Tab-separated table of C-alpha atoms in Angstrom:
chain	number	residue	atom	x	y	z
A	2	UNK	CA	-3.449	13.168	-5.527
A	3	UNK	CA	-3.114	14.484	-2.013
A	4	UNK	CA	-1.353	17.803	-1.958
A	5	UNK	CA	0.547	18.957	1.099
A	6	UNK	CA	-0.917	21.843	3.072
A	7	UNK	CA	1.326	24.897	2.678
A	8	UNK	CA	3.764	25.108	5.565
A	9	UNK	CA	3.538	21.400	6.408
A	10	UNK	CA	5.899	18.656	5.294
A	11	UNK	CA	4.949	16.710	2.177
A	12	UNK	CA	4.472	13.120	3.466
A	13	UNK	CA	5.611	11.516	0.199
A	14	UNK	CA	8.739	13.704	0.109
A	15	UNK	CA	9.376	12.930	3.761
A	16	UNK	CA	9.070	9.184	3.104
A	17	UNK	CA	11.365	9.275	0.071
A	18	UNK	CA	13.884	11.310	2.082
A	19	UNK	CA	13.750	8.912	5.021
A	20	UNK	CA	14.123	5.846	2.805
A	21	UNK	CA	17.076	7.477	1.030
A	22	UNK	CA	18.724	8.434	4.321
A	23	UNK	CA	18.362	4.878	5.647
A	24	UNK	CA	19.289	3.143	2.378
A	25	UNK	CA	15.964	1.296	2.245
A	26	UNK	CA	13.880	0.311	-0.770
A	27	UNK	CA	10.098	0.050	-1.043
A	28	UNK	CA	7.746	-1.957	-3.271
A	29	UNK	CA	4.018	-1.293	-3.654
A	30	UNK	CA	1.063	-3.613	-4.345
A	31	UNK	CA	-2.215	-1.870	-5.085
A	32	UNK	CA	-5.789	-2.803	-5.766
A	33	UNK	CA	-8.391	-0.091	-5.136
A	34	UNK	CA	-5.802	2.690	-5.553
A	35	UNK	CA	-4.870	1.468	-9.032
A	36	UNK	CA	-1.289	2.770	-8.997
A	37	UNK	CA	-1.895	6.019	-7.115
A	38	UNK	CA	0.424	5.127	-4.219
A	39	UNK	CA	3.419	4.454	-6.447
A	40	UNK	CA	2.517	7.528	-8.524
A	41	UNK	CA	2.546	9.667	-5.381
A	42	UNK	CA	5.931	8.296	-4.346
A	43	UNK	CA	7.489	8.683	-7.799
A	44	UNK	CA	6.216	12.276	-7.983
A	45	UNK	CA	9.166	13.105	-5.739
A	46	UNK	CA	12.529	13.765	-7.449
A	47	UNK	CA	15.052	11.102	-6.490
A	48	UNK	CA	12.418	8.416	-5.857
A	49	UNK	CA	14.146	6.064	-8.308
A	50	UNK	CA	16.846	5.475	-5.705
A	51	UNK	CA	14.363	3.881	-3.279
A	52	UNK	CA	11.202	2.811	-5.155
A	53	UNK	CA	11.480	-0.639	-6.747
A	54	UNK	CA	8.094	-0.307	-8.422
A	55	UNK	CA	4.479	-1.226	-8.101
A	56	UNK	CA	2.063	-3.985	-9.017
A	57	UNK	CA	-1.538	-3.051	-9.726
A	58	UNK	CA	-3.426	-6.214	-8.828
A	59	UNK	CA	-6.891	-4.860	-9.538
A	60	UNK	CA	-8.315	-8.217	-10.570
A	61	UNK	CA	-8.510	-10.723	-7.721
A	62	UNK	CA	-6.844	-13.406	-9.870
A	63	UNK	CA	-3.740	-11.200	-10.194
A	64	UNK	CA	-3.432	-11.058	-6.420
A	65	UNK	CA	-2.994	-14.824	-6.556
A	66	UNK	CA	-1.053	-15.310	-9.798
A	67	UNK	CA	1.406	-12.412	-9.491
A	68	UNK	CA	1.541	-11.607	-5.781
A	69	UNK	CA	1.070	-15.144	-4.468
A	70	UNK	CA	-1.868	-14.401	-2.179
A	71	UNK	CA	-3.254	-17.751	-1.012
A	72	UNK	CA	-5.983	-19.035	-3.327
A	73	UNK	CA	-7.878	-20.511	-0.360
A	74	UNK	CA	-7.892	-17.142	1.408
A	75	UNK	CA	-9.224	-15.374	-1.667
A	76	UNK	CA	-11.882	-18.058	-2.192
A	77	UNK	CA	-12.986	-18.029	1.458
A	78	UNK	CA	-12.734	-14.319	2.303
A	79	UNK	CA	-12.524	-12.423	-0.973
A	80	UNK	CA	-9.961	-9.736	-1.808
A	81	UNK	CA	-11.058	-7.231	0.862
A	82	UNK	CA	-9.567	-8.787	3.972
A	83	UNK	CA	-6.702	-7.906	6.353
A	84	UNK	CA	-4.771	-11.093	5.596
A	85	UNK	CA	-4.958	-10.307	1.868
A	86	UNK	CA	-3.392	-6.893	2.570
A	87	UNK	CA	-0.672	-8.525	4.687
A	88	UNK	CA	0.181	-11.101	2.027
A	89	UNK	CA	0.194	-8.490	-0.734
A	90	UNK	CA	2.591	-6.261	1.255
A	91	UNK	CA	4.847	-9.146	2.214
A	92	UNK	CA	5.000	-10.840	-1.185
A	93	UNK	CA	5.465	-7.695	-3.313
A	94	UNK	CA	8.888	-7.236	-1.713
A	95	UNK	CA	10.108	-10.423	-3.439
A	96	UNK	CA	8.072	-9.998	-6.617
A	97	UNK	CA	9.758	-6.636	-7.215
A	98	UNK	CA	13.245	-7.608	-6.084
A	99	UNK	CA	16.085	-5.739	-7.762
A	100	UNK	CA	19.213	-7.745	-8.649
A	101	UNK	CA	17.929	-10.545	-6.413
A	102	UNK	CA	17.461	-8.243	-3.401
A	103	UNK	CA	13.877	-7.995	-2.134
A	104	UNK	CA	12.600	-4.571	-1.177
A	105	UNK	CA	13.021	-3.715	2.498
A	106	UNK	CA	9.453	-2.483	2.766
A	107	UNK	CA	6.232	-3.595	1.152
A	108	UNK	CA	3.031	-1.585	1.267
A	109	UNK	CA	-0.315	-2.711	-0.110
A	110	UNK	CA	-3.873	-1.450	-0.518
A	111	UNK	CA	-7.037	-3.476	-0.918
A	112	UNK	CA	-10.612	-2.446	-0.337
A	113	UNK	CA	-13.832	-1.071	-1.725
A	114	UNK	CA	-13.706	2.399	-3.290
A	115	UNK	CA	-17.369	2.319	-4.293
A	116	UNK	CA	-19.816	3.481	-5.153
A	117	UNK	CA	-21.315	0.000	-4.621
A	118	UNK	CA	-20.413	-2.609	-2.044
A	119	UNK	CA	-18.216	-5.582	-2.987
A	120	UNK	CA	-18.658	-9.081	-1.584
A	121	UNK	CA	-20.959	-7.675	1.096
A	122	UNK	CA	-18.432	-5.049	2.217
A	123	UNK	CA	-19.478	-1.407	1.998
A	124	UNK	CA	-17.589	1.310	0.148
A	125	UNK	CA	-14.874	2.709	2.384
A	126	UNK	CA	-13.822	-0.687	3.785
A	127	UNK	CA	-10.077	-0.619	3.191
A	128	UNK	CA	-7.003	-2.466	4.426
A	129	UNK	CA	-3.445	-1.182	4.151
A	130	UNK	CA	-0.732	-3.781	4.514
A	131	UNK	CA	2.762	-2.855	5.669
A	132	UNK	CA	5.695	-5.269	5.727
A	133	UNK	CA	9.026	-4.247	7.227
A	134	UNK	CA	11.440	-7.007	8.131
A	135	UNK	CA	9.564	-9.756	9.947
A	136	UNK	CA	6.754	-7.393	10.937
A	137	UNK	CA	3.767	-7.693	8.614
A	138	UNK	CA	0.521	-6.021	9.578
A	139	UNK	CA	-2.750	-4.754	8.219
A	140	UNK	CA	-4.407	-1.502	9.164
A	141	UNK	CA	-8.192	-1.443	8.881
A	142	UNK	CA	-9.714	1.776	7.575
A	143	UNK	CA	-13.366	2.773	7.517
A	144	UNK	CA	-13.401	5.706	5.097
A	145	UNK	CA	-16.193	7.987	3.972
A	146	UNK	CA	-16.656	9.939	0.778
A	147	UNK	CA	-17.031	9.309	-2.896
A	148	UNK	CA	-14.835	6.943	-4.889
A	149	UNK	CA	-12.135	9.545	-5.521
A	150	UNK	CA	-12.039	10.675	-1.897
A	151	UNK	CA	-11.725	7.096	-0.629
A	152	UNK	CA	-8.876	6.381	-3.028
A	153	UNK	CA	-7.031	9.621	-2.182
A	154	UNK	CA	-7.413	9.051	1.558
A	155	UNK	CA	-6.136	5.478	1.168
A	156	UNK	CA	-2.990	6.812	-0.535
A	157	UNK	CA	-2.452	9.308	2.285
A	158	UNK	CA	-2.993	6.682	4.969
A	159	UNK	CA	-0.691	4.156	3.270
A	160	UNK	CA	2.186	6.652	3.147
A	161	UNK	CA	1.489	7.741	6.731
A	162	UNK	CA	1.465	4.082	7.865
A	163	UNK	CA	4.932	3.465	6.471
A	164	UNK	CA	6.244	6.744	7.921
A	165	UNK	CA	4.875	6.000	11.384
A	166	UNK	CA	6.490	2.565	11.407
A	167	UNK	CA	9.821	4.013	10.312
A	168	UNK	CA	9.543	6.717	12.983
A	169	UNK	CA	8.802	4.077	15.632
A	170	UNK	CA	11.673	1.799	14.656
């Protein structure tokens, strides 16, 4: 997993601290990262106060059956699409509700880690979905590297995406 550079803030620790300070909870839906985002967040002591959990929807059918991504969207576009990332991020908040309360923030990853292309999309094509309140967006990434590098960079970018939105709002 990404390790902080000595002398710089640890992004995962910063995110957990910010969520704790604001009394917000986060839920994670992952595909290509296979649980690495939630693992990075729960690496931080005290994460249980703010992390509801994670869903690894590696198989496309799980994106539909568990996360409620539209079947038509998956059939027409496949799992590597910005709207898939948006729906994953939005829906995971309710799927992983605690005591009937949806998570305040949903973050999702979907894409192609490689080494081969998927559905005509090259390795490194990644979308990160972020849902906070009524704002649901997808960030397109075009990453380079081997499978491990693409997955690690996706984790870093997903955490950074949530932090930047919290900093802006």
